[in-house]
């Protein structure tokens, strides 16, 4: 009977371990399922955001708002690469801001020159960089006038058509604030954001070219009208004008001599 009891206890222990193992598997699968649902929901919302405007700065602002609401970092920003390979701040939002601040021109935006900071390193490598403590990373460029100095940073490139058009940057004053799941989510949406920004830029360039062409056509039309007008073709000398007036005077008569 003692042996039977021991076997029974061992069986109960085995069943308990199996139960705990299956419970852990179910918990992990549930967590992964929830993450996938969150990612798909974010992708759907992003599609709505990117399809709502053809203005690059507006796209930047709405993307930052979406990421701030979904991931809740302390700060979120989107920087665009200009023709000089400098990074110009397109939009930014903090945890306590109601909406993102959109920077319409380079004159009012924070600029990181080429080769400066972690963001420039992301552009150069075209790969995400996650830093748990910026004090241990020599690439970090501190901004003395910043209200809050970050401790952890996650920065991903915006790549489209084989080139980088900017970066998305998350930062927090707490060390190790970002996890691989944050990096995975940004990697999923970054290509779509980059393509939307590039298409919006091309659309803006085409619109400006059409406006410029229309203005040039109007100017040319005015010049041609002045050059080939009635007065320009027949002359303006007093003698010629007197002869023209005489012709106009007899044009309506029936006389043939």
Short mmCIF file of C-alpha atoms in Angstrom, two decimals:
data_model
loop_
_atom_site.label_atom_id
_atom_site.label_comp_id
_atom_site.label_asym_id
_atom_site.label_seq_id
_atom_site.Cartn_x
_atom_site.Cartn_y
_atom_site.Cartn_z
CA UNK A 1 0.00 0.00 0.00
CA UNK A 2 2.93 2.31 0.70
CA UNK A 3 4.28 1.64 -2.78
CA UNK A 4 0.84 2.34 -4.26
CA UNK A 5 0.65 5.64 -2.40
CA UNK A 6 4.11 6.60 -3.60
CA UNK A 7 3.23 5.76 -7.18
CA UNK A 8 0.02 7.73 -6.83
CA UNK A 9 1.89 10.78 -5.52
CA UNK A 10 4.44 10.53 -8.31
CA UNK A 11 1.64 10.36 -10.86
CA UNK A 12 -0.02 13.39 -9.30
CA UNK A 13 3.29 15.26 -9.41
CA UNK A 14 3.77 14.31 -13.06
CA UNK A 15 0.26 15.45 -13.93
CA UNK A 16 0.81 18.71 -12.06
CA UNK A 17 4.02 19.37 -13.99
CA UNK A 18 2.28 18.58 -17.27
CA UNK A 19 -0.54 20.93 -16.33
CA UNK A 20 1.89 23.72 -15.47
CA UNK A 21 3.79 23.17 -18.72
CA UNK A 22 0.63 23.32 -20.81
CA UNK A 23 -0.54 26.39 -18.87
CA UNK A 24 2.75 28.10 -19.68
CA UNK A 25 2.43 27.18 -23.36
CA UNK A 26 -1.13 28.52 -23.45
CA UNK A 27 -0.01 31.74 -21.75
CA UNK A 28 2.82 32.21 -24.25
CA UNK A 29 0.54 31.53 -27.21
CA UNK A 30 -2.05 33.92 -25.81
CA UNK A 31 0.58 36.62 -25.38
CA UNK A 32 1.86 36.10 -28.94
CA UNK A 33 -1.71 36.13 -30.24
CA UNK A 34 -2.44 39.41 -28.42
CA UNK A 35 0.75 40.91 -29.83
CA UNK A 36 -0.23 39.91 -33.37
CA UNK A 37 -3.69 41.39 -32.88
CA UNK A 38 -2.09 44.61 -31.62
CA UNK A 39 0.27 44.69 -34.61
CA UNK A 40 -2.52 44.09 -37.12
CA UNK A 41 -4.66 46.76 -35.48
CA UNK A 42 -1.76 49.21 -35.68
CA UNK A 43 -1.15 48.36 -39.34
CA UNK A 44 -4.84 48.94 -40.13
CA UNK A 45 -4.84 52.29 -38.34
CA UNK A 46 -1.61 53.22 -40.10
CA UNK A 47 -3.23 52.50 -43.48
CA UNK A 48 -6.01 54.94 -42.64
CA UNK A 49 -3.46 57.56 -41.54
CA UNK A 50 -1.22 57.24 -44.59
CA UNK A 51 -4.15 57.36 -46.99
CA UNK A 52 -5.62 60.51 -45.49
CA UNK A 53 -3.10 63.07 -46.80
CA UNK A 54 -0.56 63.78 -49.52
CA UNK A 55 1.33 66.36 -47.47
CA UNK A 56 4.66 65.01 -46.10
CA UNK A 57 4.54 67.01 -42.86
CA UNK A 58 0.95 65.99 -42.17
CA UNK A 59 1.90 62.34 -42.65
CA UNK A 60 4.77 62.82 -40.19
CA UNK A 61 2.48 64.33 -37.57
CA UNK A 62 -0.24 61.71 -37.85
CA UNK A 63 2.30 58.87 -37.78
CA UNK A 64 3.85 60.26 -34.60
CA UNK A 65 0.39 60.61 -33.01
CA UNK A 66 -0.45 57.01 -33.85
CA UNK A 67 2.82 55.64 -32.43
CA UNK A 68 2.58 57.77 -29.30
CA UNK A 69 -0.94 56.52 -28.59
CA UNK A 70 -0.13 52.87 -29.41
CA UNK A 71 3.31 52.43 -27.81
CA UNK A 72 3.23 55.15 -25.13
CA UNK A 73 6.91 56.18 -25.16
CA UNK A 74 7.94 59.27 -23.26
CA UNK A 75 8.81 60.96 -26.55
CA UNK A 76 8.26 60.09 -30.20
CA UNK A 77 9.64 61.93 -33.20
CA UNK A 78 10.03 61.52 -36.94
CA UNK A 79 12.99 63.11 -38.74
CA UNK A 80 13.41 63.52 -42.49
CA UNK A 81 16.63 63.37 -44.45
CA UNK A 82 17.24 66.50 -46.53
CA UNK A 83 19.39 67.02 -49.63
CA UNK A 84 22.49 67.66 -47.49
CA UNK A 85 22.02 64.35 -45.63
CA UNK A 86 21.06 66.25 -42.48
CA UNK A 87 18.13 65.11 -40.35
CA UNK A 88 15.36 67.68 -39.98
CA UNK A 89 12.63 67.22 -37.39
CA UNK A 90 9.30 66.68 -39.14
CA UNK A 91 7.08 66.05 -36.10
CA UNK A 92 7.40 65.26 -32.40
CA UNK A 93 5.15 64.50 -29.44
CA UNK A 94 5.66 63.90 -25.75
CA UNK A 95 3.68 61.67 -23.41
CA UNK A 96 1.67 64.60 -22.02
CA UNK A 97 1.02 66.38 -25.33
CA UNK A 98 -2.45 66.23 -26.83
CA UNK A 99 -1.12 66.12 -30.38
CA UNK A 100 2.14 66.23 -32.25
CA UNK A 101 4.01 69.40 -33.09
CA UNK A 102 4.56 69.62 -36.85
CA UNK A 103 7.58 71.54 -38.12
CA UNK A 104 6.80 73.10 -41.49
CA UNK A 105 10.29 74.34 -42.35
CA UNK A 106 13.90 73.55 -41.56
CA UNK A 107 14.28 76.99 -39.98
CA UNK A 108 12.07 76.02 -37.02
CA UNK A 109 13.12 72.36 -36.74
CA UNK A 110 15.93 70.73 -34.82
CA UNK A 111 18.64 69.66 -37.26
CA UNK A 112 21.21 66.91 -36.81
CA UNK A 113 24.05 67.32 -39.25
CA UNK A 114 25.27 64.28 -41.18
CA UNK A 115 27.22 61.96 -38.88
CA UNK A 116 25.83 63.40 -35.65
CA UNK A 117 24.03 61.29 -33.08
CA UNK A 118 22.44 57.87 -33.01
CA UNK A 119 19.88 58.85 -35.68
CA UNK A 120 22.66 59.54 -38.19
CA UNK A 121 24.22 56.17 -37.33
CA UNK A 122 20.87 54.55 -38.16
CA UNK A 123 20.80 56.35 -41.52
CA UNK A 124 24.37 55.22 -42.28
CA UNK A 125 23.80 51.58 -41.30
CA UNK A 126 20.17 51.43 -42.51
CA UNK A 127 19.48 49.24 -39.48
CA UNK A 128 17.58 49.84 -36.21
CA UNK A 129 19.53 50.80 -33.09
CA UNK A 130 18.21 50.16 -29.58
CA UNK A 131 20.15 51.70 -26.69
CA UNK A 132 19.26 50.77 -23.11
CA UNK A 133 21.48 53.46 -21.55
CA UNK A 134 22.76 56.36 -23.65
CA UNK A 135 25.55 57.06 -21.17
CA UNK A 136 27.27 53.94 -22.43
CA UNK A 137 26.92 54.85 -26.12
CA UNK A 138 29.45 57.36 -27.52
CA UNK A 139 27.21 58.00 -30.54
CA UNK A 140 24.60 59.73 -28.39
CA UNK A 141 24.47 63.49 -28.89
CA UNK A 142 22.92 65.28 -25.92
CA UNK A 143 20.71 68.34 -26.46
CA UNK A 144 21.39 70.78 -23.59
CA UNK A 145 18.12 72.68 -24.10
CA UNK A 146 15.94 69.55 -23.97
CA UNK A 147 13.36 69.51 -21.17
CA UNK A 148 14.02 65.82 -20.45
CA UNK A 149 17.26 64.01 -21.22
CA UNK A 150 16.57 60.48 -22.49
CA UNK A 151 18.23 57.39 -21.06
CA UNK A 152 16.99 54.80 -23.55
CA UNK A 153 16.43 55.19 -27.29
CA UNK A 154 14.98 53.14 -30.12
CA UNK A 155 15.61 54.45 -33.63
CA UNK A 156 14.63 52.78 -36.92
CA UNK A 157 15.30 53.86 -40.53
CA UNK A 158 12.61 54.73 -43.06
CA UNK A 159 13.67 52.88 -46.20
CA UNK A 160 12.05 52.97 -49.63
CA UNK A 161 13.26 52.36 -53.17
CA UNK A 162 16.72 51.48 -51.92
CA UNK A 163 17.36 54.66 -49.96
CA UNK A 164 16.72 56.14 -46.53
CA UNK A 165 14.30 59.08 -46.29
CA UNK A 166 14.35 59.54 -42.50
CA UNK A 167 14.05 57.87 -39.11
CA UNK A 168 11.48 57.19 -36.39
CA UNK A 169 12.83 57.81 -32.91
CA UNK A 170 11.43 56.72 -29.52
CA UNK A 171 13.06 57.86 -26.29
CA UNK A 172 12.46 57.54 -22.55
CA UNK A 173 14.09 58.82 -19.37
CA UNK A 174 14.02 55.27 -17.95
CA UNK A 175 16.76 52.78 -18.80
CA UNK A 176 15.81 49.77 -20.94
CA UNK A 177 12.36 51.19 -21.68
CA UNK A 178 12.11 49.47 -25.06
CA UNK A 179 11.88 45.77 -25.86
CA UNK A 180 12.28 43.68 -29.01
CA UNK A 181 8.52 43.89 -29.58
CA UNK A 182 8.77 47.69 -29.95
CA UNK A 183 11.55 47.23 -32.49
CA UNK A 184 9.49 44.62 -34.34
CA UNK A 185 6.43 46.88 -34.53
CA UNK A 186 8.45 49.81 -35.88
CA UNK A 187 10.13 47.53 -38.41
CA UNK A 188 6.70 46.37 -39.63
CA UNK A 189 5.35 49.88 -40.26
CA UNK A 190 8.51 51.76 -41.24
CA UNK A 191 8.51 50.74 -44.93
CA UNK A 192 4.91 51.83 -45.40
CA UNK A 193 5.59 55.18 -43.70
CA UNK A 194 8.70 55.73 -45.83
CA UNK A 195 6.83 54.98 -49.06
CA UNK A 196 3.96 57.30 -48.10
CA UNK A 197 6.37 60.15 -47.32
CA UNK A 198 8.29 59.63 -50.55
CA UNK A 199 5.09 59.53 -52.62
CA UNK A 200 3.82 62.68 -50.90
CA UNK A 201 7.11 64.43 -51.67
CA UNK A 202 6.91 63.42 -55.33
CA UNK A 203 3.30 64.60 -55.50
CA UNK A 204 4.30 67.96 -54.00
CA UNK A 205 7.14 68.31 -56.50
CA UNK A 206 4.81 67.53 -59.42
CA UNK A 207 2.25 70.02 -58.11
CA UNK A 208 4.92 72.73 -57.81
CA UNK A 209 6.19 71.94 -61.31
CA UNK A 210 2.68 72.23 -62.74
CA UNK A 211 2.13 75.56 -60.99
CA UNK A 212 5.47 76.84 -62.27
CA UNK A 213 4.67 75.67 -65.79
CA UNK A 214 1.25 77.33 -65.69
CA UNK A 215 2.83 80.61 -64.56
CA UNK A 216 5.43 80.43 -67.33
CA UNK A 217 2.70 79.73 -69.90
CA UNK A 218 0.72 82.76 -68.76
CA UNK A 219 3.80 84.96 -68.96
CA UNK A 220 4.65 83.68 -72.44
CA UNK A 221 1.05 84.18 -73.57
CA UNK A 222 1.13 87.80 -72.42
CA UNK A 223 4.46 88.37 -74.19
CA UNK A 224 3.21 86.84 -77.43
CA UNK A 225 -0.05 88.75 -77.24
CA UNK A 226 1.84 92.01 -76.90
CA UNK A 227 4.30 91.17 -79.67
CA UNK A 228 1.75 89.90 -82.20
CA UNK A 229 -1.16 92.17 -81.36
CA UNK A 230 -2.95 94.21 -84.01
CA UNK A 231 -0.85 97.28 -83.27
CA UNK A 232 2.37 95.27 -83.22
CA UNK A 233 1.73 93.74 -86.62
CA UNK A 234 0.67 96.86 -88.63
CA UNK A 235 2.88 99.51 -87.05
CA UNK A 236 2.24 102.59 -84.93
CA UNK A 237 3.69 105.52 -86.95
CA UNK A 238 1.42 108.63 -87.32
CA UNK A 239 1.33 108.41 -91.13
CA UNK A 240 0.37 104.74 -91.07
CA UNK A 241 -2.31 105.34 -88.45
CA UNK A 242 -3.78 108.21 -90.55
CA UNK A 243 -3.94 105.97 -93.63
CA UNK A 244 -5.56 103.22 -91.52
CA UNK A 245 -8.22 105.62 -90.25
CA UNK A 246 -9.01 106.65 -93.82
CA UNK A 247 -9.39 103.01 -94.88
CA UNK A 248 -11.69 102.32 -91.92
CA UNK A 249 -13.78 105.39 -92.84
CA UNK A 250 -14.51 104.22 -96.42
CA UNK A 251 -14.70 100.49 -95.64
CA UNK A 252 -18.46 100.60 -95.03
CA UNK A 253 -19.33 102.60 -98.21
CA UNK A 254 -20.44 101.10 -101.57
CA UNK A 255 -18.17 103.31 -103.63
CA UNK A 256 -15.69 101.47 -105.83
CA UNK A 257 -13.48 104.46 -106.77
#
